[in-house]
XYZ file of C-alpha atoms in Angstrom:
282
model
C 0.000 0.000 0.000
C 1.272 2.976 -1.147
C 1.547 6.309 1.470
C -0.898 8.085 -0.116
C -3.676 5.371 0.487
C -2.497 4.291 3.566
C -5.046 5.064 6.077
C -4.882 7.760 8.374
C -3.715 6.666 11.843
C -6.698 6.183 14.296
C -6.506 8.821 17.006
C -9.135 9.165 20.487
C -12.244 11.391 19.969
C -14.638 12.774 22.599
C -17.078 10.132 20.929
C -15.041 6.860 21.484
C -13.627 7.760 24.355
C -17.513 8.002 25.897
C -18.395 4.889 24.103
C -15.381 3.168 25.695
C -16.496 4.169 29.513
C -20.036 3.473 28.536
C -19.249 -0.001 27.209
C -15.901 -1.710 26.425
C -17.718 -4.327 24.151
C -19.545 -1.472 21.863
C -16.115 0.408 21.940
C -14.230 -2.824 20.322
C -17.570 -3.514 17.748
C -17.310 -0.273 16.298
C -13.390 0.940 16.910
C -11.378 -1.852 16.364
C -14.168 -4.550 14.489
C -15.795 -1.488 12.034
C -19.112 -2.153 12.498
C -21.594 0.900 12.273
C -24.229 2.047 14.303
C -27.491 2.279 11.825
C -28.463 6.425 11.486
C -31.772 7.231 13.432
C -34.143 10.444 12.976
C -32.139 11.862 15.669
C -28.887 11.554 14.424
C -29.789 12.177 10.775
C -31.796 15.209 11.768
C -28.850 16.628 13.869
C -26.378 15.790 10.378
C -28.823 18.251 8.839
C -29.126 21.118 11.491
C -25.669 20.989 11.497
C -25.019 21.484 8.053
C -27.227 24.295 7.853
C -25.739 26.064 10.436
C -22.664 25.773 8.976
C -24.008 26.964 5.711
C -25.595 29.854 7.044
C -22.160 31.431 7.812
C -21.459 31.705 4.462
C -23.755 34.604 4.110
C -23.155 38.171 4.878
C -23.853 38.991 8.446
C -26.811 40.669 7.577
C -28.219 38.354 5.290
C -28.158 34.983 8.351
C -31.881 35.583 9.083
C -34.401 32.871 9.806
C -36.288 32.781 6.667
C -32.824 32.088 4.573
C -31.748 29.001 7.016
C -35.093 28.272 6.659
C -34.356 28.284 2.979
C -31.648 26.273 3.138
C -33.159 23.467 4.666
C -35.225 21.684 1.422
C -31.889 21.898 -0.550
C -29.445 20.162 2.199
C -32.331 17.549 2.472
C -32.006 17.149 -1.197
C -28.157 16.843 -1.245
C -28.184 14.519 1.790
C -30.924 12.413 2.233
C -33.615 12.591 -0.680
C -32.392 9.525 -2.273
C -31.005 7.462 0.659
C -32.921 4.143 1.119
C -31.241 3.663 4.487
C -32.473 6.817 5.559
C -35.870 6.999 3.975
C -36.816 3.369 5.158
C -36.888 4.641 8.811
C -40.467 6.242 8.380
C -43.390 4.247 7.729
C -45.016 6.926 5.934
C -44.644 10.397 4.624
C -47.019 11.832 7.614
C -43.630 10.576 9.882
C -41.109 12.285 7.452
C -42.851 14.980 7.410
C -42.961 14.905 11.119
C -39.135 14.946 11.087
C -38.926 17.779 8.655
C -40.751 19.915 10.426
C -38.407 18.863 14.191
C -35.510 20.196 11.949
C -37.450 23.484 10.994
C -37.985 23.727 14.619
C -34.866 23.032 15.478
C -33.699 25.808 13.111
C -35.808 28.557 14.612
C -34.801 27.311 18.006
C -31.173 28.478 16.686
C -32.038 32.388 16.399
C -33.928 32.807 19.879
C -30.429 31.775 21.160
C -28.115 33.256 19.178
C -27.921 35.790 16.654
C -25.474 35.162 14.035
C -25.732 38.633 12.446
C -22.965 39.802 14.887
C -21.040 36.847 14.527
C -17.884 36.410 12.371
C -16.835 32.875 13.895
C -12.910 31.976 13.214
C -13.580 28.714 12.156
C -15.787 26.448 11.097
C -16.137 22.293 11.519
C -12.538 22.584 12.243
C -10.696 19.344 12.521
C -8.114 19.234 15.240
C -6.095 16.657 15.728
C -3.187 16.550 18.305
C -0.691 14.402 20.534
C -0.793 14.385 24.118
C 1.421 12.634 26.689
C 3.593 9.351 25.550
C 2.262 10.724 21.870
C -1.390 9.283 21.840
C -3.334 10.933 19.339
C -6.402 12.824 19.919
C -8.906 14.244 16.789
C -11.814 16.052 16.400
C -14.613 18.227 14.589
C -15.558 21.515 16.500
C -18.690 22.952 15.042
C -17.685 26.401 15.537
C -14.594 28.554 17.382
C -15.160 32.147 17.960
C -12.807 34.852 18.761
C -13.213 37.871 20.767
C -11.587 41.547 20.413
C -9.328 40.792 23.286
C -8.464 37.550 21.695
C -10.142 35.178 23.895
C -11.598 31.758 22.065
C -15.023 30.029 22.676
C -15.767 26.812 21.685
C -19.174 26.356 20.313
C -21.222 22.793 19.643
C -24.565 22.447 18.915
C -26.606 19.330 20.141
C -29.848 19.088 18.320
C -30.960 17.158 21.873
C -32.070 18.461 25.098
C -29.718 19.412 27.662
C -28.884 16.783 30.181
C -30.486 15.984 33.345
C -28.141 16.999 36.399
C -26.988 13.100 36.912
C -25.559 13.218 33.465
C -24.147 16.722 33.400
C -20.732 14.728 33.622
C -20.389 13.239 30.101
C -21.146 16.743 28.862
C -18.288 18.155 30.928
C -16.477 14.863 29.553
C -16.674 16.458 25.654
C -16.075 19.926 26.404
C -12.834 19.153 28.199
C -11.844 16.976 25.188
C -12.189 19.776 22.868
C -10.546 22.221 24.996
C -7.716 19.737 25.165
C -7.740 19.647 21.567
C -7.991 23.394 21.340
C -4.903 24.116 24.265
C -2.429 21.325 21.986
C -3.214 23.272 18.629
C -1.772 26.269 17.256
C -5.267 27.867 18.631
C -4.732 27.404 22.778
C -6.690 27.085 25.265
C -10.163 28.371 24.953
C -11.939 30.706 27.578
C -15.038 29.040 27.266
C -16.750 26.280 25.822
C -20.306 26.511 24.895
C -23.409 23.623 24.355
C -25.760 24.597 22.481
C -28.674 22.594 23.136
C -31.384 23.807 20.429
C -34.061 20.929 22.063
C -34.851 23.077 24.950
C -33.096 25.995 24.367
C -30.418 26.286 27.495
C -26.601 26.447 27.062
C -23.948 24.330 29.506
C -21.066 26.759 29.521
C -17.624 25.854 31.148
C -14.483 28.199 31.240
C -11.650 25.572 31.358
C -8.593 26.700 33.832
C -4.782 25.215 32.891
C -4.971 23.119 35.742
C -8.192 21.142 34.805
C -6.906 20.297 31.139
C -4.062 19.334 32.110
C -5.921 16.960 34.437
C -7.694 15.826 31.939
C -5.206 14.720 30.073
C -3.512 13.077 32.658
C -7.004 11.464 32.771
C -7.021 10.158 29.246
C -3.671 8.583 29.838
C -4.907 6.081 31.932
C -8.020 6.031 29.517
C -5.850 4.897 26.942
C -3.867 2.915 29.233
C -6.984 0.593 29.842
C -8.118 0.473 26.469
C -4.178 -0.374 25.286
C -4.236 -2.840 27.903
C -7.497 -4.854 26.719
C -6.085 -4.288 23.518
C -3.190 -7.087 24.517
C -6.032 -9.117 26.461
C -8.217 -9.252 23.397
C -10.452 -8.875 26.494
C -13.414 -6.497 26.042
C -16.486 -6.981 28.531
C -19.526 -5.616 27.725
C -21.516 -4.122 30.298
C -25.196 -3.902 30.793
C -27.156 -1.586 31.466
C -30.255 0.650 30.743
C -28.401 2.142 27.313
C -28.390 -1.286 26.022
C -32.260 -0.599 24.768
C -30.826 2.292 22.200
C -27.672 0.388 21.133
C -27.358 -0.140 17.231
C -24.405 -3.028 17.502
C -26.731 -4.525 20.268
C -27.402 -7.770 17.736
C -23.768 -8.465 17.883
C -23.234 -8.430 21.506
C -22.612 -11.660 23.224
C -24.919 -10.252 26.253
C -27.804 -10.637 23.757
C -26.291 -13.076 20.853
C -24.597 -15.819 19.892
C -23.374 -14.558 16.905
C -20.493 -11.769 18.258
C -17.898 -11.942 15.678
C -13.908 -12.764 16.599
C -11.774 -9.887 17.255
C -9.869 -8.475 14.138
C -6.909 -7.980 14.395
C -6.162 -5.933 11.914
C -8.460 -3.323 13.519
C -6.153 -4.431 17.080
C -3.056 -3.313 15.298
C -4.086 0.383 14.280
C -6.272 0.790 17.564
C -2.601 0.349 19.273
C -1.136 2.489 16.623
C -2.991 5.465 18.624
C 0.325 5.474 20.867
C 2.970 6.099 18.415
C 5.684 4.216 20.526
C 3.298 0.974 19.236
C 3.854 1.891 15.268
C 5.862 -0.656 13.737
């Protein structure tokens, strides 16, 4: 295999890092097996917010109004979804699509009574980050939006198309923005101010204004993360773990807690999982 088609070397993300403390098993079906959770309306209606958001940052500052992300809606559906049979086959009928294009409308309008994007010249956009922390295990990820202030200061701003959490689960919100503002604080960007969740379901906004101290906590953190995940890695040992998230789990059918059927370990996905830690590259 030549360099240019080599694949990129696997790296931590807020998302598989969460997956991994939620359930070693899922973390090994999808990170080191490649197996792929099946999209749902909420994920495939937050692929579309998203985008439009994105999009409507494109425009002139006074021209992000309502009516023209409204606009931009039916067009992004087009592009994305119109023709997907994987995507379409999740409604029934057209009364339940349209149900679902109307949650993203909703969504969308949601957007302005929080923010308004007409004084807004954001720095960057769906950056990807990607970075090496301690003993040089990689980190990556996409940050929806980074905004700079006169005095120089960054924010960090992701929108979740969800509700915001219930105070027992405030944790694995904290969980992401401290990844990201990892991520941020090993780039050429720093370390943010403030990070910012955007929760367009209800309307509220988590905030957290990360100190030195905490990130570099955190990192210390996810270097006994990885340590445990490198470690089970060797094992081939990956318990699953039950619990009341095992109702919404789309690799559920392979997991030997509810099948026979859980497919052996490959070990080609073993070998660049390890490869996360460059001291394990060959």
């Amino acid at each position: 295999m030549t360099d240019s088609k080599k694949p990129r070397r696997k790296a931590l993300s807020a998302t598989s890092t969460k997956t991994w403390l939620q359930c070693p098993m899922k973390f090994r079906l999808l990170q080191v097996d490649g197996f792929k959770e099946p999209p749902s309306p909420a994920t495939t209606r937050g692929t579309l917010v998203h985008a439009v958001l994105e999009d409507l940052f494109d425009l002139p500052a006074l021209e992000r109004t309502p009516q023209a992300a409204a606009d931009m809606i039916g067009p992004k559906y087009d592009q994305t979804f119109a023709e997907d049979e994987q995507f379409l086959s999740m409604f029934d009928d057209e009364v339940l699509l349209d149900k679902w294009k109307e949650d993203v409308r909703a969504l969308v309008r949601q957007y302005f009574a929080m923010e308004n994007p007409t004084r807004l010249e954001p720095l960057a956009r769906e950056e990807f980050i990607r970075v090496e922390i301690n003993d040089g295990i990689a980190l990556h990820g996409f940050v929806d939006r980074i905004d700079k202030a006169p005095n120089g200061a960054l924010r960090i701003v992701d929108y979740k198309t969800g509700k915001s959490p219930k105070q027992r689960y405030i944790e694995d919100m904290l969980h992401q923005m401290r990844f990201y503002a990892l991520l941020l604080a090993k780039s050429e960007f720093g370390l943010p101010a403030r990070t910012q969740l955007v929760f367009l379901g209800d309307g509220r906004t988590l905030t957290m204004d990360p100190t030195p101290e905490q990130i570099q906590a955190f990192e210390h953190y996810l270097v006994q993360l990885w340590n445990d995940i490198e470690d089970a890695a060797h094992k081939r040992v990956f318990p699953p773990k039950k619990q009341v998230l095992c109702n919404w789990c789309g690799v559920q059918k392979l997991c030997p807690l509810y099948s026979t059927e859980t497919p052996e370990v490959s070990e080609e996905g073993l070998q660049r999982l390890l490869e996360i830690k460059r001291s394990n590259i060959a």
